[in-house]
Short mmCIF file of C-alpha atoms in Angstrom, two decimals:
data_model
loop_
_atom_site.label_atom_id
_atom_site.label_comp_id
_atom_site.label_asym_id
_atom_site.label_seq_id
_atom_site.Cartn_x
_atom_site.Cartn_y
_atom_site.Cartn_z
CA SER A 1 3.92 61.91 9.25
CA GLN A 2 2.92 63.20 5.71
CA GLN A 3 5.43 64.75 3.57
CA GLY A 4 3.31 66.36 1.05
CA GLU A 5 0.56 68.86 1.17
CA GLU A 6 -1.80 68.99 -1.69
CA ASP A 7 -3.53 72.36 -2.53
CA PRO A 8 -6.63 72.71 -2.94
CA GLN A 9 -8.21 70.03 -0.91
CA ALA A 10 -11.22 69.80 -3.11
CA LEU A 11 -11.60 71.24 -6.91
CA SER A 12 -14.73 70.83 -8.82
CA ILE A 13 -14.67 71.86 -12.55
CA GLN A 14 -16.87 71.19 -15.71
CA GLU A 15 -15.92 68.76 -18.31
CA GLY A 16 -13.53 70.09 -20.72
CA GLU A 17 -11.98 72.46 -18.48
CA ASN A 18 -8.32 72.20 -16.91
CA ALA A 19 -7.48 71.09 -13.24
CA THR A 20 -4.51 72.33 -11.50
CA MET A 21 -3.56 70.61 -8.32
CA ASN A 22 -0.25 71.93 -6.39
CA CYS A 23 1.76 69.87 -4.02
CA SER A 24 4.40 71.36 -1.42
CA TYR A 25 6.79 69.22 0.46
CA LYS A 26 9.54 69.78 3.10
CA THR A 27 12.76 67.86 2.77
CA SER A 28 14.95 67.15 -0.41
CA ILE A 29 13.57 64.29 -2.62
CA ASN A 30 14.95 61.84 -5.05
CA ASN A 31 11.75 61.96 -7.02
CA LEU A 32 7.92 63.19 -6.69
CA GLN A 33 5.30 60.91 -7.93
CA TRP A 34 1.52 61.60 -8.52
CA TYR A 35 -1.04 59.00 -8.09
CA ARG A 36 -4.88 58.89 -8.70
CA GLN A 37 -7.29 56.76 -6.45
CA ASN A 38 -10.78 55.86 -7.21
CA SER A 39 -13.23 55.80 -4.47
CA GLY A 40 -11.53 53.79 -1.77
CA ARG A 41 -9.62 51.61 -4.18
CA GLY A 42 -5.78 51.18 -4.88
CA LEU A 43 -3.82 54.06 -6.07
CA VAL A 44 -2.60 54.03 -9.72
CA HIS A 45 0.75 55.41 -10.69
CA LEU A 46 0.37 58.41 -13.23
CA ILE A 47 3.70 60.06 -13.59
CA LEU A 48 7.34 60.31 -11.92
CA ILE A 49 9.43 63.29 -12.03
CA ARG A 50 12.86 63.03 -10.70
CA SER A 51 14.91 66.01 -8.73
CA ASN A 52 16.86 66.90 -11.85
CA GLU A 53 13.73 67.30 -13.72
CA ARG A 54 11.72 70.56 -14.38
CA GLU A 55 8.78 69.25 -16.42
CA LYS A 56 7.09 66.30 -17.58
CA HIS A 57 4.26 65.27 -19.98
CA SER A 58 2.11 62.20 -20.49
CA GLY A 59 -0.86 62.21 -22.36
CA ARG A 60 -3.02 64.85 -21.05
CA LEU A 61 -1.05 65.36 -17.88
CA ARG A 62 1.69 67.78 -17.37
CA VAL A 63 3.88 68.04 -14.07
CA THR A 64 6.32 70.60 -12.94
CA LEU A 65 9.02 70.71 -10.19
CA ASP A 66 10.51 73.34 -8.61
CA THR A 67 13.05 72.04 -6.29
CA SER A 68 13.94 75.53 -4.98
CA LYS A 69 10.15 76.08 -3.53
CA LYS A 70 9.77 72.34 -2.78
CA SER A 71 6.44 72.45 -4.74
CA SER A 72 5.05 70.59 -7.60
CA SER A 73 1.93 70.99 -9.96
CA LEU A 74 -0.08 68.60 -11.79
CA LEU A 75 -2.20 69.78 -14.57
CA ILE A 76 -4.78 67.77 -16.38
CA THR A 77 -5.96 69.12 -19.59
CA ALA A 78 -9.41 68.94 -21.24
CA SER A 79 -10.67 66.95 -18.45
CA ARG A 80 -13.35 64.21 -18.51
CA ALA A 81 -16.04 62.83 -16.00
CA ALA A 82 -13.92 59.73 -15.86
CA ASP A 83 -10.70 61.89 -14.07
CA THR A 84 -13.02 62.40 -11.11
CA ALA A 85 -10.80 60.91 -8.49
CA SER A 86 -8.51 61.79 -5.53
CA TYR A 87 -4.96 62.60 -6.44
CA PHE A 88 -1.86 62.43 -4.43
CA CYS A 89 1.62 63.55 -4.68
CA ALA A 90 4.34 61.08 -3.08
CA THR A 91 8.13 62.22 -2.43
CA ASP A 92 10.80 59.44 -2.41
CA ASN A 93 13.89 60.94 -0.47
CA ASN A 94 15.44 57.37 -0.50
CA ASN A 95 14.47 56.47 2.57
CA ASP A 96 10.74 56.17 2.59
CA MET A 97 7.77 57.30 0.46
CA ARG A 98 5.37 59.99 1.85
CA PHE A 99 2.03 60.65 0.56
CA GLY A 100 0.09 64.00 0.91
CA ALA A 101 -3.53 64.22 1.92
CA GLY A 102 -4.55 64.56 -1.60
CA THR A 103 -6.86 66.52 -3.71
CA ARG A 104 -10.46 65.53 -4.27
CA LEU A 105 -11.50 66.36 -7.98
CA THR A 106 -14.93 66.09 -9.44
CA VAL A 107 -15.49 66.85 -13.06
CA LYS A 108 -19.08 67.39 -13.93
CA PRO A 109 -20.31 66.27 -17.14
CA LYS B 1 1.32 40.27 -15.50
CA ALA B 2 -1.09 39.95 -12.85
CA GLY B 3 -1.22 42.93 -10.47
CA VAL B 4 -0.84 43.26 -6.93
CA THR B 5 -3.20 40.95 -5.12
CA GLN B 6 -4.42 41.47 -1.33
CA THR B 7 -6.28 39.25 0.62
CA PRO B 8 -8.96 39.48 2.18
CA ARG B 9 -10.63 42.23 0.83
CA TYR B 10 -12.93 42.92 3.62
CA LEU B 11 -12.48 41.79 7.19
CA ILE B 12 -14.44 42.70 10.62
CA LYS B 13 -12.92 41.97 13.98
CA THR B 14 -13.62 42.88 17.49
CA ARG B 15 -11.56 45.00 19.66
CA GLY B 16 -8.56 43.09 21.09
CA GLN B 17 -8.36 40.19 18.01
CA GLN B 18 -5.45 40.20 15.86
CA VAL B 19 -5.43 40.18 12.26
CA THR B 20 -3.19 38.84 9.46
CA LEU B 21 -3.19 40.57 6.03
CA SER B 22 -1.73 39.01 2.94
CA CYS B 23 -0.19 40.65 -0.25
CA SER B 24 1.16 39.15 -3.36
CA PRO B 25 3.24 41.53 -5.18
CA ILE B 26 3.83 41.67 -9.16
CA SER B 27 5.96 38.93 -10.41
CA GLY B 28 9.62 40.10 -10.08
CA HIS B 29 8.85 42.85 -7.94
CA ARG B 30 11.38 42.37 -4.65
CA SER B 31 9.83 45.30 -2.71
CA VAL B 32 6.61 45.56 -0.93
CA SER B 33 5.35 48.56 1.05
CA TRP B 34 2.25 48.87 3.27
CA TYR B 35 0.13 51.68 3.99
CA GLN B 36 -2.63 52.58 5.91
CA GLN B 37 -5.44 54.93 4.79
CA THR B 38 -8.09 56.77 6.97
CA PRO B 39 -10.03 59.63 6.28
CA GLY B 40 -8.67 61.58 8.97
CA GLN B 41 -4.89 60.56 8.90
CA GLY B 42 -4.70 60.08 5.10
CA LEU B 43 -2.22 57.56 3.60
CA GLN B 44 0.32 56.55 6.11
CA PHE B 45 3.40 54.67 5.57
CA LEU B 46 3.82 51.28 7.84
CA PHE B 47 6.61 49.75 6.44
CA GLU B 48 8.75 48.50 3.80
CA TYR B 49 10.28 44.98 2.93
CA PHE B 50 12.78 44.29 0.38
CA SER B 51 14.45 40.67 -0.20
CA GLU B 52 12.82 39.72 3.09
CA THR B 53 14.21 42.53 5.23
CA GLN B 54 12.40 45.41 6.79
CA ARG B 55 14.30 48.44 5.18
CA ASN B 56 11.81 51.23 6.87
CA LYS B 57 8.93 51.70 9.12
CA GLY B 58 6.52 54.27 9.72
CA ASN B 59 5.43 55.98 13.01
CA PHE B 60 3.17 52.98 14.09
CA PRO B 61 2.97 51.15 17.50
CA GLY B 62 4.58 47.66 17.81
CA ARG B 63 1.27 46.14 17.51
CA PHE B 64 1.73 46.75 13.82
CA SER B 65 4.52 44.04 12.24
CA GLY B 66 5.32 42.33 8.89
CA ARG B 67 7.19 39.97 7.06
CA GLN B 68 8.33 39.00 3.82
CA PHE B 69 8.88 35.63 2.42
CA SER B 70 11.46 34.44 -0.08
CA ASN B 71 8.98 34.32 -2.80
CA SER B 72 8.26 38.26 -2.16
CA ARG B 73 5.16 37.80 -0.78
CA SER B 74 4.27 39.78 2.29
CA GLU B 75 2.30 39.53 5.55
CA MET B 76 1.15 42.24 7.93
CA ASN B 77 -0.14 41.52 11.32
CA VAL B 78 -2.06 43.60 13.75
CA SER B 79 -2.19 42.42 17.38
CA THR B 80 -4.74 43.47 20.07
CA LEU B 81 -6.89 45.37 17.65
CA GLU B 82 -8.17 49.06 18.48
CA LEU B 83 -11.31 50.82 16.91
CA GLY B 84 -8.90 53.27 15.50
CA ASP B 85 -7.22 50.53 13.43
CA SER B 86 -10.46 50.51 11.16
CA ALA B 87 -8.90 51.36 7.98
CA LEU B 88 -7.88 50.68 4.39
CA TYR B 89 -4.84 48.83 4.31
CA LEU B 90 -3.05 49.11 0.82
CA CYS B 91 -0.04 47.20 -0.29
CA ALA B 92 2.20 48.36 -3.10
CA SER B 93 4.91 46.47 -4.81
CA SER B 94 8.04 48.19 -6.97
CA LEU B 95 11.17 46.45 -8.63
CA GLY B 96 13.72 48.20 -6.54
CA ARG B 97 13.36 49.81 -3.35
CA LEU B 98 10.92 52.86 -3.49
CA GLY B 99 10.39 53.91 -7.29
CA THR B 100 7.24 53.56 -8.74
CA GLN B 101 4.81 51.68 -6.84
CA TYR B 102 2.02 49.62 -7.81
CA PHE B 103 -0.93 49.02 -5.50
CA GLY B 104 -3.16 46.38 -4.61
CA PRO B 105 -7.00 46.82 -4.20
CA GLY B 106 -6.78 46.88 -0.49
CA THR B 107 -8.17 44.96 2.53
CA ARG B 108 -10.76 47.19 4.28
CA LEU B 109 -10.59 46.45 7.92
CA LEU B 110 -13.54 47.07 10.33
CA VAL B 111 -12.84 46.76 14.11
CA LEU B 112 -15.76 46.80 16.30
#
């Protein structure tokens, strides 16, 4: 069964705009990770945030984590057409990793 | 370092047959996890192997099995294939248990 739920399911924006995706989960976690998947290929790890961290940055990516609300958000700033992909959050509870259903992001040039 | 490799990349089988998929992790990685991805169910965790031992298993029937060898390479087997087993099977490796996962390109299985 899935642990995380991403919101929205799909997002379409213009190049240069910011994209925000949210993830909610149900159980306590050790860390939360975000991955990107281009059209039916393998997933690529983007960023990991530990349960005792509240915010993390990596290039144009900003991730926040609110363990009290069991939610996380991924912000992609100044989006590019190459950011078009599906984005998944994954929770690690020291037992296994569970992925959400993903957000399909389309960035129009 | 070479990435995670999976073979074969594409496979067509018929109902009732069995299939074996192979995954070679990144050199030095001892953990290998398998996932099934379908449009309807999304990414579902199958199992995780660490140091040749299955550490965790997802909610899949016994037809799905796997193993890990001493060189950390892993195989998964699906017996008595059903139409619903058509999916992209992804393998991921990590240094230790769980943590950052490095995914292979996947094996796309079509069951007719």
